[in-house]
Short mmCIF file of C-alpha atoms in Angstrom, two decimals:
data_model
loop_
_atom_site.label_atom_id
_atom_site.label_comp_id
_atom_site.label_asym_id
_atom_site.label_seq_id
_atom_site.Cartn_x
_atom_site.Cartn_y
_atom_site.Cartn_z
CA MET A 14 176.15 141.48 98.10
CA CYS A 15 175.35 144.94 99.42
CA LEU A 16 178.20 147.41 98.95
CA HIS A 17 178.74 150.93 100.18
CA SER A 18 181.06 153.43 98.55
CA SER A 19 182.61 156.28 100.48
CA SER A 20 182.07 159.49 98.54
CA ASP A 21 185.39 160.78 99.87
CA THR A 22 187.63 157.85 98.97
CA GLY A 23 185.62 155.88 96.41
CA ILE A 24 186.55 152.73 98.33
CA LEU A 25 183.89 150.04 98.48
CA ARG A 26 183.22 148.04 101.60
CA GLU A 27 180.86 145.13 102.04
CA LEU A 28 177.90 145.95 104.26
CA MET A 29 176.08 142.67 103.93
CA THR A 30 176.94 139.32 102.40
CA GLU A 31 174.53 137.39 100.20
CA GLU A 32 174.06 134.94 103.08
CA ASP A 33 173.21 137.82 105.46
CA GLN A 34 170.71 139.14 102.96
CA ARG A 35 169.09 135.71 102.53
CA ASN A 36 168.52 135.55 106.28
CA ILE A 37 166.50 138.76 106.27
CA ARG A 38 162.94 138.11 105.22
CA ASN A 39 161.97 140.49 102.42
CA VAL A 40 158.39 141.37 103.23
CA ASN A 41 157.87 142.59 99.69
CA ASN A 42 159.58 140.26 97.23
CA ASP A 43 159.79 137.08 99.28
CA SER A 44 156.38 137.31 100.88
CA VAL A 45 153.74 134.69 100.50
CA LEU A 46 151.27 135.74 97.86
CA PRO A 47 147.96 134.38 99.07
CA LEU A 48 145.62 133.10 96.41
CA THR A 49 142.18 134.23 97.44
CA CYS A 50 138.57 134.14 96.43
CA THR A 51 135.35 134.65 98.34
CA ARG A 52 134.18 131.87 100.63
CA PRO A 53 130.80 131.63 98.83
CA PHE A 54 132.56 131.20 95.47
CA ALA A 55 134.86 128.51 96.90
CA ASP A 56 131.91 126.71 98.49
CA GLU A 57 129.82 126.88 95.30
CA HIS A 58 132.64 126.09 92.84
CA PRO A 59 135.33 124.05 94.59
CA GLU A 60 136.30 122.40 91.28
CA ILE A 61 137.31 125.79 89.86
CA VAL A 62 139.41 126.63 92.91
CA VAL A 63 141.15 123.24 92.81
CA THR A 64 141.73 123.45 89.04
CA TYR A 65 143.25 126.93 89.42
CA LEU A 66 145.57 125.75 92.19
CA LYS A 67 146.62 122.75 90.10
CA GLU A 68 147.62 125.07 87.25
CA VAL A 69 149.59 127.33 89.61
CA ILE A 70 151.44 124.27 90.93
CA ARG A 71 152.06 122.96 87.40
CA ALA A 72 153.45 126.35 86.36
CA ALA A 73 155.74 126.43 89.42
CA ARG A 74 157.01 122.95 88.65
CA TRP A 75 157.58 123.85 85.00
CA ALA A 76 159.51 126.98 85.99
CA SER A 77 161.70 124.98 88.35
CA ALA A 78 162.41 122.33 85.70
CA HIS A 79 162.96 124.91 82.92
CA GLN A 80 164.73 127.73 84.72
CA ASP A 81 166.47 129.24 81.70
CA GLU A 82 163.25 129.29 79.68
CA PHE A 83 161.41 130.82 82.65
CA VAL A 84 163.97 133.60 83.03
CA GLN A 85 163.92 134.25 79.28
CA THR A 86 160.12 134.38 79.29
CA VAL A 87 159.58 136.69 82.26
CA CYS A 88 162.65 138.93 82.28
CA SER A 89 161.13 141.59 80.02
CA SER A 90 158.22 141.98 82.47
CA VAL A 91 160.69 142.79 85.26
CA TYR A 92 161.55 146.37 84.35
CA ASP A 93 162.62 145.24 80.85
CA ALA A 94 165.55 143.38 82.35
CA THR A 95 167.74 141.12 80.31
CA PRO A 96 168.00 137.48 81.35
CA ASP A 97 171.48 138.14 82.76
CA GLU A 98 170.24 141.16 84.74
CA MET A 99 167.41 139.10 86.18
CA ARG A 100 169.80 136.31 87.17
CA GLU A 101 171.99 138.87 88.94
CA ALA A 102 169.12 140.70 90.66
CA PHE A 103 167.09 137.79 92.01
CA ASP A 104 167.98 134.88 94.25
CA LEU A 105 166.85 132.40 91.61
CA PRO A 106 167.45 129.22 93.62
CA TYR A 107 165.15 130.65 96.32
CA LEU A 108 162.67 131.86 93.72
CA PHE A 109 162.40 128.46 92.05
CA ALA A 110 162.18 126.62 95.35
CA HIS A 111 159.24 128.76 96.53
CA ARG A 112 156.95 129.24 93.53
CA ALA A 113 154.28 126.68 94.42
CA PRO A 114 151.67 127.58 97.03
CA VAL A 115 152.10 126.09 100.50
CA LEU A 116 150.42 126.39 103.87
CA ASP A 117 153.30 125.76 106.23
CA GLU A 118 154.58 127.47 109.37
CA THR A 119 156.82 129.83 107.40
CA ALA A 120 153.95 130.87 105.15
CA PHE A 121 151.66 131.56 108.09
CA ALA A 122 154.39 133.51 109.90
CA MET A 123 154.96 135.69 106.83
CA LEU A 124 151.23 136.26 106.39
CA GLU A 125 150.99 137.23 110.07
CA GLU A 126 153.74 139.82 109.52
CA GLU A 127 151.88 141.23 106.52
CA LYS A 128 148.56 141.26 108.38
CA HIS A 129 150.07 143.08 111.36
CA PHE A 130 151.65 145.63 109.00
CA LEU A 131 148.23 146.24 107.42
CA ILE A 132 146.61 146.60 110.83
CA GLU A 133 149.37 148.91 112.08
CA HIS A 134 148.88 151.19 109.08
CA GLY A 135 145.09 151.18 109.20
CA VAL A 136 144.44 149.15 106.06
CA ILE A 137 142.73 146.54 108.23
CA ARG A 138 140.95 147.98 111.26
CA ALA A 139 142.18 146.50 114.55
CA GLU A 140 138.63 145.46 115.42
CA ASP A 141 138.52 143.46 112.15
CA ASP A 142 141.60 141.38 113.01
CA PHE A 143 141.14 137.69 112.29
CA ASP A 144 142.75 134.31 112.78
CA LEU A 145 144.67 133.44 109.61
CA ARG A 146 144.48 129.71 110.24
CA ALA A 147 140.70 129.87 110.49
CA TRP A 148 140.60 132.09 107.37
CA ALA A 149 142.75 129.76 105.25
CA ALA A 150 141.03 126.88 103.51
CA PRO A 151 143.70 124.18 103.13
CA GLN A 152 141.31 121.60 101.71
CA PHE A 153 141.53 123.16 98.24
CA LEU A 154 145.33 123.02 98.14
CA GLU A 155 145.29 119.51 99.58
CA GLU A 156 142.83 118.35 96.90
CA ALA A 157 144.90 119.98 94.16
CA MET A 158 148.05 118.21 95.37
CA LEU A 159 146.25 114.85 95.64
CA SER A 160 144.79 115.27 92.17
CA LEU A 161 148.23 116.00 90.71
CA GLU A 162 149.63 112.93 92.48
CA ARG A 163 146.86 110.82 90.95
CA GLU A 164 147.80 112.24 87.54
CA ASN A 165 151.48 111.42 88.27
CA LEU A 166 152.53 115.07 87.92
#
């Protein structure tokens, strides 16, 4: 909940509900974090890329299944927060539901927003713009998921 206090009266009023806040995409904290490597490395060592993705997925699944332990483990790395402070500050149901890598429409839309921000601010030159779908290599994530299914994980 986002509150505002009047400096004159000290009265709080709600500016935004938690539901309102959830509907606003946070380009920083809720953004897709692309896992990247060079194309030559991926082509030469696909087994390493797949193994890395499998471990990221395993970690996400562990965190979701062991939420209290996850919060206890990582809270000190979040500005030395206590577990209770972390629970209050983060939308943990969202966090746990979105820890594993995906290549879906939402992920691509968020990456497009980030890419356009980087182009707009000159981090990526406009003439170097690229198609994210052509840049992404879904076969590695697909193989990692299939391998985990075969392992019954």
